[in-house]
């Protein structure tokens, strides 16, 4: 039997936010490859399915294992949280293809999209991503702070709404402070800043703050931070960005 | 019975890409409000469900109708394609709340996220959104060309991958040409440019081009355009952006 590899996004957490296409790919797989806690979320639907759990940091190694299994004829699913194409496993798989066995380029590889964290986070608070926006990962084990700062400045100059992925971890407590500092130089103190923890799960929690008042201590690994653009505003308990710049009266 | 309003994202098109949470909200509704062709995609699951179809341009009017129905005690779903928070109906609903009857602020309003077009489009071609990226709508009936150009320049200066929503329509054939022109001044001619039409449907079609070769004629209303960053590259038939800037050797 010819092997295949599907990179699947399981969404932000709640089972009801995983697409039927992702569920079908998982049910069809002979082998699941992924970060342990993501695999634990997947219900066991067949007894003969092998689960290859790995550590959070080992993305490329995990991608190589998945490609080797597919090359050996297995039906492999690489399990990613959120959407696999956004700061997740799909890019690692194609990087492993580029650097690996040339035969891997002929493999049947497919990506199943999912609901990425910023969409679930935005839905928890209203529609803060209603205008043009950008997504930046603050994790500096993948790029230099210089690059991150350059992107934050560009985002501010373009008046984009900014979604910050991986804002903080125990190993990196300072990036978010620095990032908010960069944006503060460009935007008003009243600009809405939302700290959305565990968006799209039953434990979702929102802190609705402003650029003037917010401190990085409000974020951890499970938080997504959204910083408003000039038009982003509060209405009742919601925050939204008007689609049209002419409605920003 | 107390009314409610759920803004639902039905995903890019294929039923398998709509979340179970979105399906459940649709099945529970007494009233569906949305753009006609989006409503036509929704299977009829109950005979007593009213469908209020409207024109594509009438977003605010549609939002007001939905809020009035919810205020009258109906279980209303506003049907949006993709994710409702990204260039879609959620922002229109909160804008209508802000401008409308103060009593609307007390309504039970919820947003159900979905798979937005750029995620489905990226999945069709590999993982072009693997690094930091931004999303810009080229529709200039909602903002000035000056604002769009400012954002394109900022995106180029920040070396973001750029996803262009609403790149062209019969009424606006020239924006995409101008947008590609702005990006061409900053990026190499070999930069990958992807024209992905009807992503996430059975009719998906990809044109894999470069900034040097691409022309706006390749896009229409159903196309999403992704312009690579400096690290975005081709491997076999896929295009991806490495997560790490240090792997871009």
Tab-separated table of C-alpha atoms in Angstrom:
chain	number	residue	atom	x	y	z
A	1	UNK	CA	0.000	0.000	0.000
A	2	UNK	CA	1.296	3.474	-0.836
A	3	UNK	CA	2.025	5.632	2.174
A	4	UNK	CA	0.703	9.109	2.777
A	5	UNK	CA	1.248	11.990	5.139
A	6	UNK	CA	-1.443	14.447	6.240
A	7	UNK	CA	-0.542	17.400	8.440
A	8	UNK	CA	-3.665	18.053	10.489
A	9	UNK	CA	-4.723	21.043	12.571
A	10	UNK	CA	-6.844	19.985	15.533
A	11	UNK	CA	-7.955	23.540	16.313
A	12	UNK	CA	-7.591	25.482	19.537
A	13	UNK	CA	-8.763	22.753	21.927
A	14	UNK	CA	-12.517	22.107	22.099
A	15	UNK	CA	-13.440	19.027	20.046
A	16	UNK	CA	-16.283	21.036	18.431
A	17	UNK	CA	-13.691	23.335	16.847
A	18	UNK	CA	-11.873	20.526	15.002
A	19	UNK	CA	-13.072	20.182	11.400
A	20	UNK	CA	-14.713	16.942	10.219
A	21	UNK	CA	-11.920	16.719	7.609
A	22	UNK	CA	-9.329	16.659	10.395
A	23	UNK	CA	-11.318	14.047	12.341
A	24	UNK	CA	-11.593	11.870	9.223
A	25	UNK	CA	-7.841	12.064	8.582
A	26	UNK	CA	-7.138	11.080	12.203
A	27	UNK	CA	-9.553	8.136	12.020
A	28	UNK	CA	-7.953	6.902	8.788
A	29	UNK	CA	-4.345	7.024	10.053
A	30	UNK	CA	-2.210	4.029	10.943
A	31	UNK	CA	0.299	6.321	12.694
A	32	UNK	CA	-0.091	9.580	14.606
A	33	UNK	CA	3.011	11.701	15.151
A	34	UNK	CA	2.932	14.725	17.433
A	35	UNK	CA	3.640	16.540	20.641
A	36	UNK	CA	2.421	14.366	23.543
A	37	UNK	CA	-0.291	16.637	25.001
A	38	UNK	CA	-1.811	17.171	21.520
A	39	UNK	CA	-1.958	13.397	20.927
A	40	UNK	CA	-3.637	12.901	24.311
A	41	UNK	CA	-6.577	15.026	23.126
A	42	UNK	CA	-7.356	12.665	20.242
A	43	UNK	CA	-9.895	9.964	21.100
A	44	UNK	CA	-8.775	6.399	20.291
A	45	UNK	CA	-10.953	5.212	17.416
A	46	UNK	CA	-8.918	2.186	16.294
A	47	UNK	CA	-6.809	-0.210	18.331
A	48	UNK	CA	-4.154	-0.753	15.646
A	49	UNK	CA	-3.111	2.910	15.465
A	50	UNK	CA	0.467	3.660	16.590
A	51	UNK	CA	1.045	6.893	18.471
A	52	UNK	CA	4.493	8.455	18.319
A	53	UNK	CA	4.586	11.122	21.024
A	54	UNK	CA	7.488	13.532	21.202
A	55	UNK	CA	8.777	16.592	22.963
A	56	UNK	CA	7.613	20.111	22.077
A	57	UNK	CA	10.924	21.330	20.680
A	58	UNK	CA	11.715	18.419	18.365
A	59	UNK	CA	9.716	19.605	15.332
A	60	UNK	CA	12.179	18.675	12.593
A	61	UNK	CA	12.948	15.293	14.103
A	62	UNK	CA	9.227	14.605	14.397
A	63	UNK	CA	8.732	15.631	10.749
A	64	UNK	CA	11.520	13.243	9.647
A	65	UNK	CA	9.983	10.352	11.571
A	66	UNK	CA	6.613	11.052	9.927
A	67	UNK	CA	8.163	11.199	6.434
A	68	UNK	CA	10.083	7.939	7.003
A	69	UNK	CA	6.908	6.174	8.110
A	70	UNK	CA	5.008	7.463	5.060
A	71	UNK	CA	7.871	6.371	2.797
A	72	UNK	CA	7.567	2.908	4.372
A	73	UNK	CA	3.907	2.731	3.289
A	74	UNK	CA	2.137	3.888	6.467
A	75	UNK	CA	-0.853	6.280	6.531
A	76	UNK	CA	0.652	8.968	8.726
A	77	UNK	CA	-0.970	11.981	10.354
A	78	UNK	CA	1.190	14.698	11.868
A	79	UNK	CA	-0.912	16.225	14.634
A	80	UNK	CA	-0.636	19.960	15.162
A	81	UNK	CA	-2.656	22.272	17.394
A	82	UNK	CA	-4.629	25.127	15.801
A	83	UNK	CA	-3.904	25.432	12.089
A	84	UNK	CA	-0.819	23.420	11.025
A	85	UNK	CA	0.371	26.209	8.703
A	86	UNK	CA	0.580	28.940	11.373
A	87	UNK	CA	3.629	28.668	13.658
A	88	UNK	CA	3.126	24.902	13.687
A	89	UNK	CA	4.116	21.610	12.035
A	90	UNK	CA	3.444	22.087	8.299
A	91	UNK	CA	6.513	24.268	7.691
A	92	UNK	CA	8.670	21.766	9.625
A	93	UNK	CA	7.449	18.942	7.377
A	94	UNK	CA	8.353	20.810	4.174
A	95	UNK	CA	11.704	21.842	5.633
A	96	UNK	CA	12.400	18.169	6.398
A	97	UNK	CA	11.403	17.300	2.817
A	98	UNK	CA	13.787	19.932	1.445
A	99	UNK	CA	16.718	18.727	3.522
A	100	UNK	CA	15.951	15.016	3.429
A	101	UNK	CA	15.802	11.999	1.127
A	102	UNK	CA	14.976	13.189	-2.444
A	103	UNK	CA	12.450	10.340	-2.665
A	104	UNK	CA	10.330	12.164	-0.061
A	105	UNK	CA	9.449	14.781	-2.696
A	106	UNK	CA	7.321	12.186	-4.476
A	107	UNK	CA	5.290	11.339	-1.364
A	108	UNK	CA	1.559	11.962	-1.102
A	109	UNK	CA	1.566	14.914	1.344
A	110	UNK	CA	-1.492	16.976	2.241
A	111	UNK	CA	-2.284	19.731	4.743
A	112	UNK	CA	-5.684	19.957	6.494
A	113	UNK	CA	-6.320	23.500	7.723
A	114	UNK	CA	-7.760	24.280	11.153
A	115	UNK	CA	-8.895	27.129	13.372
A	116	UNK	CA	-5.720	28.892	14.461
A	117	UNK	CA	-5.407	30.401	17.964
A	118	UNK	CA	-5.839	34.037	16.918
A	119	UNK	CA	-9.233	33.325	15.321
A	120	UNK	CA	-10.497	31.544	18.444
A	121	UNK	CA	-9.031	34.317	20.617
A	122	UNK	CA	-10.653	37.048	18.523
A	123	UNK	CA	-14.017	35.252	18.705
A	124	UNK	CA	-13.830	35.247	22.537
A	125	UNK	CA	-13.767	39.055	22.649
A	126	UNK	CA	-15.716	40.233	19.588
A	127	UNK	CA	-14.041	41.054	16.273
A	128	UNK	CA	-10.669	42.714	16.948
A	129	UNK	CA	-9.246	41.288	13.673
A	130	UNK	CA	-11.969	43.001	11.624
A	131	UNK	CA	-9.431	45.192	9.777
A	132	UNK	CA	-6.021	44.421	8.254
A	133	UNK	CA	-3.873	42.521	10.740
A	134	UNK	CA	-0.613	40.696	11.197
A	135	UNK	CA	0.548	37.707	13.184
A	136	UNK	CA	3.978	37.694	14.829
A	137	UNK	CA	5.524	34.946	16.946
A	138	UNK	CA	7.617	36.366	19.784
A	139	UNK	CA	9.563	33.146	20.236
A	140	UNK	CA	13.176	34.167	19.726
A	141	UNK	CA	14.621	30.684	19.533
A	142	UNK	CA	13.512	30.792	15.877
A	143	UNK	CA	14.588	34.300	14.950
A	144	UNK	CA	16.599	37.173	16.337
A	145	UNK	CA	15.104	39.906	18.499
A	146	UNK	CA	16.305	42.294	15.809
A	147	UNK	CA	13.918	40.674	13.288
A	148	UNK	CA	11.044	40.651	15.780
A	149	UNK	CA	11.540	44.326	16.580
A	150	UNK	CA	11.736	45.216	12.888
A	151	UNK	CA	8.379	43.473	12.335
A	152	UNK	CA	6.737	45.129	15.337
A	153	UNK	CA	7.818	48.549	14.062
A	154	UNK	CA	6.544	47.765	10.564
A	155	UNK	CA	3.224	46.544	11.999
A	156	UNK	CA	2.911	49.764	13.981
A	157	UNK	CA	3.803	51.927	10.976
A	158	UNK	CA	1.181	50.124	8.886
A	159	UNK	CA	-1.463	50.560	11.629
A	160	UNK	CA	-2.157	46.825	11.604
A	161	UNK	CA	-3.972	45.018	14.385
A	162	UNK	CA	-1.244	42.764	15.849
A	163	UNK	CA	-1.740	39.186	17.054
A	164	UNK	CA	1.204	38.012	19.160
A	165	UNK	CA	1.744	34.241	19.271
A	166	UNK	CA	4.033	32.654	21.878
A	167	UNK	CA	4.166	35.922	23.850
A	168	UNK	CA	5.949	34.510	26.892
A	169	UNK	CA	7.262	31.392	28.563
A	170	UNK	CA	9.304	30.679	31.674
A	171	UNK	CA	12.442	30.684	29.536
A	172	UNK	CA	11.454	33.982	27.856
A	173	UNK	CA	9.688	36.351	30.239
A	174	UNK	CA	11.008	39.604	28.744
A	175	UNK	CA	10.032	39.614	25.037
A	176	UNK	CA	6.439	40.665	25.590
A	177	UNK	CA	7.474	43.644	27.744
A	178	UNK	CA	9.850	44.761	25.029
A	179	UNK	CA	7.236	44.185	22.313
A	180	UNK	CA	4.590	46.234	24.133
A	181	UNK	CA	7.241	48.920	24.611
A	182	UNK	CA	7.882	49.097	20.852
A	183	UNK	CA	4.149	49.404	20.093
A	184	UNK	CA	3.656	51.986	22.881
A	185	UNK	CA	6.005	54.343	21.047
A	186	UNK	CA	3.581	54.383	18.094
A	187	UNK	CA	0.091	53.932	19.535
A	188	UNK	CA	-2.129	55.737	22.018
A	189	UNK	CA	-2.240	54.584	25.649
A	190	UNK	CA	-5.977	53.820	25.252
A	191	UNK	CA	-5.350	51.276	22.454
A	192	UNK	CA	-7.140	48.047	23.447
A	193	UNK	CA	-4.857	45.142	24.387
A	194	UNK	CA	-6.431	41.724	24.927
A	195	UNK	CA	-4.805	38.848	26.775
A	196	UNK	CA	-6.754	35.737	25.812
A	197	UNK	CA	-5.732	32.576	27.628
A	198	UNK	CA	-6.762	29.095	26.427
A	199	UNK	CA	-8.998	30.529	23.701
A	200	UNK	CA	-11.388	27.994	22.175
A	201	UNK	CA	-11.304	25.732	25.245
A	202	UNK	CA	-13.678	25.475	28.208
A	203	UNK	CA	-11.114	27.353	30.327
A	204	UNK	CA	-10.882	30.452	28.145
A	205	UNK	CA	-10.106	33.607	30.098
A	206	UNK	CA	-9.914	37.172	28.817
A	207	UNK	CA	-8.148	40.188	30.284
A	208	UNK	CA	-9.281	43.331	28.553
A	209	UNK	CA	-6.618	46.009	29.003
A	210	UNK	CA	-4.996	48.917	27.191
A	211	UNK	CA	-1.511	49.617	25.928
A	212	UNK	CA	-1.030	52.136	28.742
A	213	UNK	CA	-2.053	49.765	31.511
A	214	UNK	CA	-0.975	46.333	30.307
A	215	UNK	CA	2.018	44.485	31.692
A	216	UNK	CA	3.647	41.371	30.328
A	217	UNK	CA	2.922	39.510	33.581
A	218	UNK	CA	-0.601	38.899	32.281
A	219	UNK	CA	0.627	36.446	29.638
A	220	UNK	CA	1.984	32.907	29.681
A	221	UNK	CA	2.556	30.121	27.130
A	222	UNK	CA	-1.168	29.586	26.633
A	223	UNK	CA	-1.986	33.245	26.055
A	224	UNK	CA	-2.514	34.977	22.758
A	225	UNK	CA	-2.172	38.760	22.849
A	226	UNK	CA	-4.045	41.050	20.455
A	227	UNK	CA	-3.019	44.716	20.252
A	228	UNK	CA	-5.549	46.955	18.526
A	229	UNK	CA	-4.976	49.330	15.605
A	230	UNK	CA	-5.995	52.992	15.763
A	231	UNK	CA	-9.629	52.180	14.898
A	232	UNK	CA	-10.050	49.270	17.344
A	233	UNK	CA	-12.617	50.124	19.971
A	234	UNK	CA	-14.694	48.834	22.874
A	235	UNK	CA	-18.487	48.540	22.621
A	236	UNK	CA	-20.194	47.154	25.707
A	237	UNK	CA	-18.192	44.081	26.721
A	238	UNK	CA	-16.842	43.542	23.199
A	239	UNK	CA	-13.851	44.832	21.270
A	240	UNK	CA	-13.897	45.187	17.497
A	241	UNK	CA	-12.104	46.837	14.603
A	242	UNK	CA	-14.438	48.389	12.002
A	243	UNK	CA	-13.952	47.015	8.496
A	244	UNK	CA	-14.204	50.443	6.976
A	245	UNK	CA	-11.902	53.304	7.918
A	246	UNK	CA	-14.762	55.682	7.123
A	247	UNK	CA	-16.955	54.209	9.862
A	248	UNK	CA	-14.312	55.077	12.472
A	249	UNK	CA	-16.112	58.285	13.470
B	1	UNK	CA	-37.714	32.907	25.349
B	2	UNK	CA	-34.615	35.110	25.417
B	3	UNK	CA	-33.148	35.767	22.023
B	4	UNK	CA	-29.549	35.189	20.988
B	5	UNK	CA	-27.253	35.970	18.104
B	6	UNK	CA	-24.367	33.762	16.975
B	7	UNK	CA	-22.060	34.922	14.201
B	8	UNK	CA	-20.913	31.726	12.519
B	9	UNK	CA	-18.051	31.057	10.131
B	10	UNK	CA	-18.915	28.285	7.692
B	11	UNK	CA	-15.339	27.886	6.479
B	12	UNK	CA	-14.027	28.150	2.930
B	13	UNK	CA	-16.641	25.977	1.227
B	14	UNK	CA	-16.307	22.186	1.664
B	15	UNK	CA	-18.761	20.969	4.329
B	16	UNK	CA	-15.896	18.985	5.934
B	17	UNK	CA	-14.154	22.275	6.738
B	18	UNK	CA	-17.050	23.689	8.779
B	19	UNK	CA	-16.581	23.072	12.516
B	20	UNK	CA	-19.116	20.955	14.440
B	21	UNK	CA	-19.691	24.029	16.667
B	22	UNK	CA	-20.778	26.024	13.601
B	23	UNK	CA	-23.051	23.171	12.427
B	24	UNK	CA	-24.644	22.942	15.883
B	25	UNK	CA	-25.332	26.685	15.973
B	26	UNK	CA	-26.938	26.499	12.509
B	27	UNK	CA	-29.137	23.549	13.512
B	28	UNK	CA	-30.288	25.361	16.670
B	29	UNK	CA	-31.250	28.624	14.929
B	30	UNK	CA	-34.787	29.826	14.296
B	31	UNK	CA	-33.461	32.451	11.848
B	32	UNK	CA	-30.508	32.492	9.484
B	33	UNK	CA	-29.324	35.856	8.171
B	34	UNK	CA	-26.711	36.090	5.438
B	35	UNK	CA	-25.580	36.631	1.892
B	36	UNK	CA	-27.759	34.462	-0.387
B	37	UNK	CA	-25.091	32.133	-1.853
B	38	UNK	CA	-23.721	31.414	1.663
B	39	UNK	CA	-27.212	30.503	2.918
B	40	UNK	CA	-27.705	28.193	-0.079
B	41	UNK	CA	-24.766	26.092	1.096
B	42	UNK	CA	-26.440	25.296	4.419
B	43	UNK	CA	-28.497	22.074	4.410
B	44	UNK	CA	-32.078	22.472	5.651
B	45	UNK	CA	-32.302	20.624	8.974
B	46	UNK	CA	-35.558	22.054	10.288
B	47	UNK	CA	-38.654	23.181	8.440
B	48	UNK	CA	-39.485	26.045	10.813
B	49	UNK	CA	-36.225	27.912	10.196
B	50	UNK	CA	-36.572	31.318	8.503
B	51	UNK	CA	-33.885	32.297	6.020
B	52	UNK	CA	-33.255	35.987	5.436
B	53	UNK	CA	-31.076	36.227	2.323
B	54	UNK	CA	-29.546	39.537	1.338
B	55	UNK	CA	-27.177	41.170	-1.054
B	56	UNK	CA	-23.376	41.022	-0.645
B	57	UNK	CA	-22.884	44.712	0.050
B	58	UNK	CA	-25.564	45.194	2.699
B	59	UNK	CA	-23.510	44.092	5.729
B	60	UNK	CA	-24.657	46.714	8.245
B	61	UNK	CA	-28.288	46.393	7.234
B	62	UNK	CA	-28.040	42.626	7.573
B	63	UNK	CA	-26.443	43.013	11.017
B	64	UNK	CA	-29.271	45.315	12.128
B	65	UNK	CA	-31.908	42.853	10.954
B	66	UNK	CA	-30.174	40.069	12.894
B	67	UNK	CA	-29.961	42.185	16.072
B	68	UNK	CA	-33.650	43.171	15.809
B	69	UNK	CA	-34.672	39.537	15.455
B	70	UNK	CA	-32.540	38.532	18.482
B	71	UNK	CA	-34.031	41.421	20.491
B	72	UNK	CA	-37.469	40.048	19.578
B	73	UNK	CA	-36.567	36.709	21.150
B	74	UNK	CA	-35.414	34.727	18.104
B	75	UNK	CA	-32.388	32.391	18.028
B	76	UNK	CA	-30.468	34.073	15.224
B	77	UNK	CA	-27.390	32.933	13.330
B	78	UNK	CA	-25.542	35.367	11.090
B	79	UNK	CA	-23.926	33.224	8.416
B	80	UNK	CA	-20.477	34.269	7.228
B	81	UNK	CA	-18.053	32.481	4.920
B	82	UNK	CA	-14.607	31.540	6.242
B	83	UNK	CA	-14.005	32.955	9.707
B	84	UNK	CA	-16.567	35.624	10.671
B	85	UNK	CA	-13.894	37.805	12.299
B	86	UNK	CA	-11.696	38.168	9.197
B	87	UNK	CA	-13.054	40.635	6.599
B	88	UNK	CA	-16.528	39.269	7.301
B	89	UNK	CA	-19.706	39.752	9.327
B	90	UNK	CA	-18.578	39.865	12.986
B	91	UNK	CA	-17.189	43.417	12.797
B	92	UNK	CA	-20.390	44.579	11.049
B	93	UNK	CA	-22.481	43.136	13.897
B	94	UNK	CA	-20.508	44.990	16.577
B	95	UNK	CA	-20.559	48.174	14.529
B	96	UNK	CA	-24.364	47.877	14.328
B	97	UNK	CA	-24.460	47.327	18.107
B	98	UNK	CA	-22.354	50.442	18.664
B	99	UNK	CA	-24.547	52.624	16.456
B	100	UNK	CA	-27.879	51.022	17.297
B	101	UNK	CA	-30.435	50.609	20.080
B	102	UNK	CA	-28.594	50.720	23.460
B	103	UNK	CA	-30.642	47.663	24.512
B	104	UNK	CA	-28.702	45.619	21.943
B	105	UNK	CA	-25.622	45.835	24.185
B	106	UNK	CA	-27.329	43.508	26.659
B	107	UNK	CA	-28.055	40.810	24.033
B	108	UNK	CA	-26.514	37.340	24.167
B	109	UNK	CA	-24.039	37.597	21.271
B	110	UNK	CA	-21.398	34.999	20.467
B	111	UNK	CA	-18.881	34.444	17.635
B	112	UNK	CA	-18.041	30.949	16.351
B	113	UNK	CA	-14.646	30.945	14.623
B	114	UNK	CA	-13.983	29.156	11.349
B	115	UNK	CA	-11.278	28.334	8.831
B	116	UNK	CA	-10.543	31.599	7.034
B	117	UNK	CA	-9.647	31.635	3.323
B	118	UNK	CA	-5.923	32.258	3.775
B	119	UNK	CA	-5.518	29.103	5.893
B	120	UNK	CA	-7.320	26.951	3.329
B	121	UNK	CA	-5.331	28.629	0.547
B	122	UNK	CA	-2.020	28.057	2.323
B	123	UNK	CA	-2.907	24.389	2.906
B	124	UNK	CA	-3.468	23.909	-0.850
B	125	UNK	CA	0.143	24.842	-1.628
B	126	UNK	CA	2.179	23.777	1.418
B	127	UNK	CA	2.983	26.141	4.278
B	128	UNK	CA	3.620	29.625	2.884
B	129	UNK	CA	2.331	31.239	6.132
B	130	UNK	CA	4.959	29.370	8.202
B	131	UNK	CA	6.644	32.629	9.312
B	132	UNK	CA	5.248	35.982	10.461
B	133	UNK	CA	2.544	37.167	8.068
B	134	UNK	CA	-0.107	39.770	7.506
B	135	UNK	CA	-3.538	39.863	5.926
B	136	UNK	CA	-4.643	42.848	3.856
B	137	UNK	CA	-7.954	43.342	2.062
B	138	UNK	CA	-7.514	45.170	-1.233
B	139	UNK	CA	-11.150	46.223	-1.369
B	140	UNK	CA	-11.036	50.011	-1.546
B	141	UNK	CA	-14.721	50.609	-0.955
B	142	UNK	CA	-13.845	50.192	2.737
B	143	UNK	CA	-10.625	52.192	2.901
B	144	UNK	CA	-8.579	54.538	0.778
B	145	UNK	CA	-5.867	53.369	-1.593
B	146	UNK	CA	-3.510	55.539	0.465
B	147	UNK	CA	-4.133	53.322	3.522
B	148	UNK	CA	-3.751	50.131	1.476
B	149	UNK	CA	-0.463	51.325	-0.006
B	150	UNK	CA	0.846	52.360	3.420
B	151	UNK	CA	0.109	48.832	4.699
B	152	UNK	CA	1.702	47.130	1.705
B	153	UNK	CA	4.883	49.183	2.209
B	154	UNK	CA	4.913	48.378	5.930
B	155	UNK	CA	4.400	44.677	5.191
B	156	UNK	CA	7.298	44.788	2.734
B	157	UNK	CA	9.547	46.650	5.178
B	158	UNK	CA	8.772	44.092	7.884
B	159	UNK	CA	9.502	41.184	5.488
B	160	UNK	CA	6.098	39.651	6.250
B	161	UNK	CA	4.454	37.019	4.097
B	162	UNK	CA	1.412	38.858	2.691
B	163	UNK	CA	-2.045	37.343	2.201
B	164	UNK	CA	-4.211	39.519	-0.049
B	165	UNK	CA	-7.976	39.153	0.418
B	166	UNK	CA	-10.450	40.525	-2.167
B	167	UNK	CA	-7.620	41.063	-4.660
B	168	UNK	CA	-9.832	41.933	-7.623
B	169	UNK	CA	-13.367	42.172	-8.900
B	170	UNK	CA	-14.976	43.420	-12.081
B	171	UNK	CA	-15.487	46.798	-10.424
B	172	UNK	CA	-11.864	46.922	-9.210
B	173	UNK	CA	-9.468	45.359	-11.717
B	174	UNK	CA	-6.483	47.620	-10.985
B	175	UNK	CA	-5.745	47.340	-7.252
B	176	UNK	CA	-3.878	44.038	-7.491
B	177	UNK	CA	-1.578	45.351	-10.240
B	178	UNK	CA	-0.747	48.349	-8.116
B	179	UNK	CA	-0.274	46.183	-5.004
B	180	UNK	CA	2.120	43.818	-6.788
B	181	UNK	CA	3.955	46.905	-8.066
B	182	UNK	CA	4.460	48.194	-4.517
B	183	UNK	CA	5.811	44.824	-3.335
B	184	UNK	CA	8.044	44.467	-6.419
B	185	UNK	CA	9.957	47.573	-5.348
B	186	UNK	CA	11.007	45.781	-2.142
B	187	UNK	CA	11.262	42.082	-3.002
B	188	UNK	CA	13.221	39.945	-5.440
B	189	UNK	CA	11.673	38.956	-8.779
B	190	UNK	CA	11.950	35.263	-7.733
B	191	UNK	CA	9.721	35.753	-4.663
B	192	UNK	CA	6.946	33.123	-4.845
B	193	UNK	CA	3.468	34.476	-5.564
B	194	UNK	CA	0.528	32.082	-5.295
B	195	UNK	CA	-2.893	32.640	-6.825
B	196	UNK	CA	-5.244	30.226	-5.080
B	197	UNK	CA	-8.780	30.156	-6.447
B	198	UNK	CA	-11.705	28.577	-4.545
B	199	UNK	CA	-9.387	27.239	-1.826
B	200	UNK	CA	-10.991	24.621	0.407
B	201	UNK	CA	-13.582	23.645	-2.203
B	202	UNK	CA	-13.634	20.813	-4.734
B	203	UNK	CA	-12.768	23.335	-7.456
B	204	UNK	CA	-9.559	24.640	-5.897
B	205	UNK	CA	-6.997	25.798	-8.464
B	206	UNK	CA	-3.470	27.018	-7.853
B	207	UNK	CA	-1.226	29.150	-10.021
B	208	UNK	CA	2.317	29.095	-8.726
B	209	UNK	CA	4.129	32.188	-9.984
B	210	UNK	CA	6.741	34.732	-8.935
B	211	UNK	CA	6.692	38.445	-8.293
B	212	UNK	CA	8.633	39.005	-11.526
B	213	UNK	CA	6.229	36.996	-13.695
B	214	UNK	CA	2.833	37.441	-12.080
B	215	UNK	CA	0.098	39.634	-13.492
B	216	UNK	CA	-3.115	40.707	-11.848
B	217	UNK	CA	-5.131	39.035	-14.607
B	218	UNK	CA	-4.660	35.744	-12.756
B	219	UNK	CA	-6.974	36.799	-9.924
B	220	UNK	CA	-10.710	37.286	-9.534
B	221	UNK	CA	-13.177	37.626	-6.637
B	222	UNK	CA	-12.679	34.023	-5.556
B	223	UNK	CA	-8.889	34.172	-5.517
B	224	UNK	CA	-6.654	34.634	-2.527
B	225	UNK	CA	-3.126	35.814	-3.327
B	226	UNK	CA	-0.121	34.974	-1.135
B	227	UNK	CA	3.138	36.837	-1.714
B	228	UNK	CA	6.177	35.220	-0.062
B	229	UNK	CA	8.676	36.835	2.304
B	230	UNK	CA	12.430	36.694	1.640
B	231	UNK	CA	12.690	33.177	3.108
B	232	UNK	CA	9.682	31.678	1.281
B	233	UNK	CA	10.800	28.945	-1.084
B	234	UNK	CA	9.719	26.167	-3.401
B	235	UNK	CA	10.448	22.514	-2.608
B	236	UNK	CA	9.139	20.029	-5.153
B	237	UNK	CA	5.537	21.051	-5.863
B	238	UNK	CA	5.153	22.832	-2.518
B	239	UNK	CA	5.893	26.330	-1.267
B	240	UNK	CA	6.757	27.009	2.360
B	241	UNK	CA	8.257	29.620	4.660
B	242	UNK	CA	10.681	28.188	7.238
B	243	UNK	CA	9.706	28.934	10.827
B	244	UNK	CA	13.279	29.763	11.745
B	245	UNK	CA	15.280	32.475	10.032
B	246	UNK	CA	18.407	30.439	10.756
B	247	UNK	CA	17.206	27.515	8.650
B	248	UNK	CA	16.932	29.755	5.579
B	249	UNK	CA	20.422	28.797	4.413
